[in-house]
Every structure is written in C-alpha cells, then in structure tokens.
C-alpha cells in the first residue's frame, strides 16, 4: 500500500500555542493518534512535508521534525527517493480495540482487571473545612518548623556529600539518627535500647505494614480491640491473616478474652494501643498490662504496641510502654513524630530485638530501599540539642488547656445530647451520641457550615452499636473550638 494518503485526513489537526508543548510534538501526537485510531495503516505513505506544511499553515521544518520524531520512536520509516511511510511493523488497530496512551479513556480506566479490595472501601478521609474537630492531629502552627529547617539545611551544607547523596545506606536508617533516637526513647520511655534496636520508617502505618509483610503468614491469627483502628486492621486482612476482635472497656483491652482465645487456638500477634486506645482514648490498666505480657511469654505471640501519642498525657506522667517491661523480646514497639509535629512529617520508628530489626530491614529493602536519611539526621540534631523535648513540654501545656476548654464547652453546650469522659491524654475526646442522631447526616451538615468532623464510619462494627466520634481538640485554638461547638449546638 504505497499510494499517498489524501490530505483531507489531516485537515482536522489543530495546534494549541498555550499548551507549552512544541508544535512539532503536537503534530507528531496527532499523527500517532491517527495511527492508533486505525485511520492510518501499516505501509501507507504520508504526504510530503511541503504539502502538509502548506495545508496546516506551518513551517516545513516543523513537519520534518515531527516525522523524524515518529521515525525515531519506530512508528514511521522512510526510503530515500520514495518518501515516508507508516512502519511495516505497526499492527493495524480498529478503533474499538484502541488502548493507546493518548486516548483520554485509557487514563480513566485500565484495560486489565483489578482485584476488588472490599475491606478498603469502608473508611474515607473527611473533607477539611476552615474549622475542624479532626481525628486527633497536632497543631502545625506550634511545631518547631524554623528549627527543623535550619537542621535540614545544615545537613545539606556539611561535608561528606558522597556518604549522604552518592550511595545507598543502611535500610534501618542512619546511625546518627538511630543513636539519637535510642537515647531519647531510653530517657523518655524507660527503654533499654541501642541503635541496633531501632528501624526508621515513614510513619506508623509503614511500620505496621512492614511487620505484617515480614512476620505474618496467611491464616495467622491476629487479635486486636473492638472498636479499633481500621487502617491497621486492613493491613492484617491484606496480609491474609485471620483477625479476631475482642472488647475494649473503660480499662482498655479485655485481656481475659484474649486468654480464652489462646486456650483454643494459636495466636500469632496481638495489636494494642495501651496508652490511649484508639479510638476511645482509654488506658490499659496495670494488671491487664502485666497479664498481657505474661500471656505473650506463655503462648509465644508477638505484641505489636502502637504508642502513637505517648508524649501527650495530662493527668500524670505518661505510662511507660509495655516494651519497657518486656524481658523476653516479645514486644515490637512503634511510634511516630507525626502526632508530635504534623501528619505531613512521615517519620516513624520500630523498636525490637536486634535480630527482628535485622530481619525487618531486609524485608524493607523490597518496599523502600531506605528512608530519607537527610530528614532523619536533621531530626537527630533536634533530639540531641533538646529542641524536640522543649517543644513537647510547651505543646503539652497548650493541648491540656485546649482539652479542658473543649470539655467544658461540650459539658455545657451539649450536656443533654452527648456523653463523654475527659481523656487523660491524647488529642481527642471520644464522644457518644444518642441513637436518634444520624452521624453521617450531622457530618454533612457540619461541613456545609464550615466544620469538618472525623468520620464516624470508621468506628462501626458488627455487634458494636455505640454511636461515637473522635472530636480532636489539639489542632484548634480555643476561639476555633468555641465556634466549632456552637455549630454543633445549632445542628443538634
């Protein structure tokens, strides 16, 4: 098929001078689209560059460059003295079988089948409005951003650029950061770690996902509290584990129910947030803490301890983590700076026995060769010079004031509508509503008034009928909290 293609086929081609893309590339895109649409077939001859340039009102060299571009990509071929042709290696397409990247529909829906993950459909992130009672986030306006900026910039200006930028490093994290973090955790949480007990990760969820990938096999039993954190439960399901939920009361996880399960079947891991249980914020009572450790030693299961907001406890000093009393290496402890600084800081850590950290580091390479060592080392400097510790002392007082103010507001403005207990720590108030309140309707109405509220769907379980929301107070000023409660009062 060597006859020239009729010029009218190209009359529909137009150019957008504001697209920022060179005209010759726009022309090559248009010709390629004609090929993929089946309007240009293998072996067909293209118009001479001079004729096409005259038709489109562009420079002949632009057409030549467009042809050369397509020829380099293998779509066209030329013969000296004969002209330019659609490559004989191009398979002819019909429009109905089109799957080319230039077709807008291909960017909306893939041509292959996706396996449904139904368990990821039941939690959504609420829209953010000007006012917010969120899931328990810190106030980034209080974070030591200037100090962090200086520490990060200092890392970029120091010597040893090849060590920092020229090669990969330890997947567990830079030694400087792990040593600084080890000293900090030992002083603040009563741990007895060295740098070899620490693995740097990009937030708590990555750490939990890594634990599931490295230590959990399909069919393994994982026990956690109900209500709990949906995100971590999704990781258990995604790993093929068999999750079992047990009740949480005003004293935390009901460990006696765990003992009954252990008598019947092999438990691989127990996930727990003993300091401030998510979502209800209750603390695990001391006798249950000791019993949980005893059961782990007896039945050999892993305790995955998530201490997501250790630093913010108001009634007394923070309760030391289970990991501080672990004498047999049964606890994997995870924490994060996301609740201390800002969720935008994807900085977390895992603490465990040395051989566990070594094993997790090997698996981590499959997912992420290493973390952000520059950011880690900047944080290490802030730990070593006391910036983090001073910041936490300051924000603890601020958040306690906001908690007290918020609870007083709830207790006066909504005393006949909601039930709550002022939390001993954390950044949210677990607030229960009567059955007559439609929480999803309330959330939508509040958003229309400029207030975003954490998603109540995340705390709904079969057999757990409490209508509860986590109303975060830490990220809002007292003035903002007053406006937020006033909106709720009007709606309720």
mmCIF file of C-alpha atoms in Angstrom, residues 1-11 13 31 34-35 38-49 51-52 55 67 75-76 82 84-87 92:
data_model
loop_
_atom_site.group_PDB
_atom_site.id
_atom_site.type_symbol
_atom_site.label_atom_id
_atom_site.label_comp_id
_atom_site.label_asym_id
_atom_site.label_seq_id
_atom_site.Cartn_x
_atom_site.Cartn_y
_atom_site.Cartn_z
ATOM 1 C CA UNK A 1 0.000 0.000 0.000
ATOM 2 C CA UNK A 2 2.196 2.841 -1.307
ATOM 3 C CA UNK A 3 -0.357 5.400 -2.530
ATOM 4 C CA UNK A 4 -0.161 8.812 -0.804
ATOM 5 C CA UNK A 5 -2.823 9.460 1.828
ATOM 6 C CA UNK A 6 -5.382 12.086 0.895
ATOM 7 C CA UNK A 7 -4.563 15.411 2.531
ATOM 8 C CA UNK A 8 -8.125 15.958 3.893
ATOM 9 C CA UNK A 9 -7.403 13.318 6.563
ATOM 10 C CA UNK A 10 -5.093 15.863 8.222
ATOM 11 C CA UNK A 11 -7.378 18.891 7.954
ATOM 12 C CA UNK A 13 -5.332 18.772 13.067
ATOM 13 C CA UNK A 31 -0.311 11.650 13.579
ATOM 14 C CA UNK A 34 -4.475 8.709 13.679
ATOM 15 C CA UNK A 35 -2.379 5.543 13.653
ATOM 16 C CA UNK A 38 -6.832 2.876 12.772
ATOM 17 C CA UNK A 39 -7.133 5.752 10.294
ATOM 18 C CA UNK A 40 -3.528 5.316 9.197
ATOM 19 C CA UNK A 41 -2.499 1.756 8.305
ATOM 20 C CA UNK A 42 0.774 -0.086 8.116
ATOM 21 C CA UNK A 43 2.632 0.703 4.877
ATOM 22 C CA UNK A 44 0.626 3.803 3.950
ATOM 23 C CA UNK A 45 2.568 6.718 2.578
ATOM 24 C CA UNK A 46 2.409 10.059 4.331
ATOM 25 C CA UNK A 47 2.043 13.401 2.479
ATOM 26 C CA UNK A 48 5.224 15.178 1.540
ATOM 27 C CA UNK A 49 6.428 17.543 4.213
ATOM 28 C CA UNK A 51 2.353 19.652 1.122
ATOM 29 C CA UNK A 52 1.417 19.004 4.750
ATOM 30 C CA UNK A 55 -2.166 22.532 4.427
ATOM 31 C CA UNK A 67 8.241 12.883 11.045
ATOM 32 C CA UNK A 75 6.134 4.449 14.080
ATOM 33 C CA UNK A 76 7.402 5.665 10.697
ATOM 34 C CA UNK A 82 10.342 7.198 -2.090
ATOM 35 C CA UNK A 84 7.823 8.464 4.453
ATOM 36 C CA UNK A 85 5.555 5.543 5.343
ATOM 37 C CA UNK A 86 3.731 4.088 8.338
ATOM 38 C CA UNK A 87 6.080 1.422 9.636
ATOM 39 C CA UNK A 92 -3.232 -2.206 12.421
#
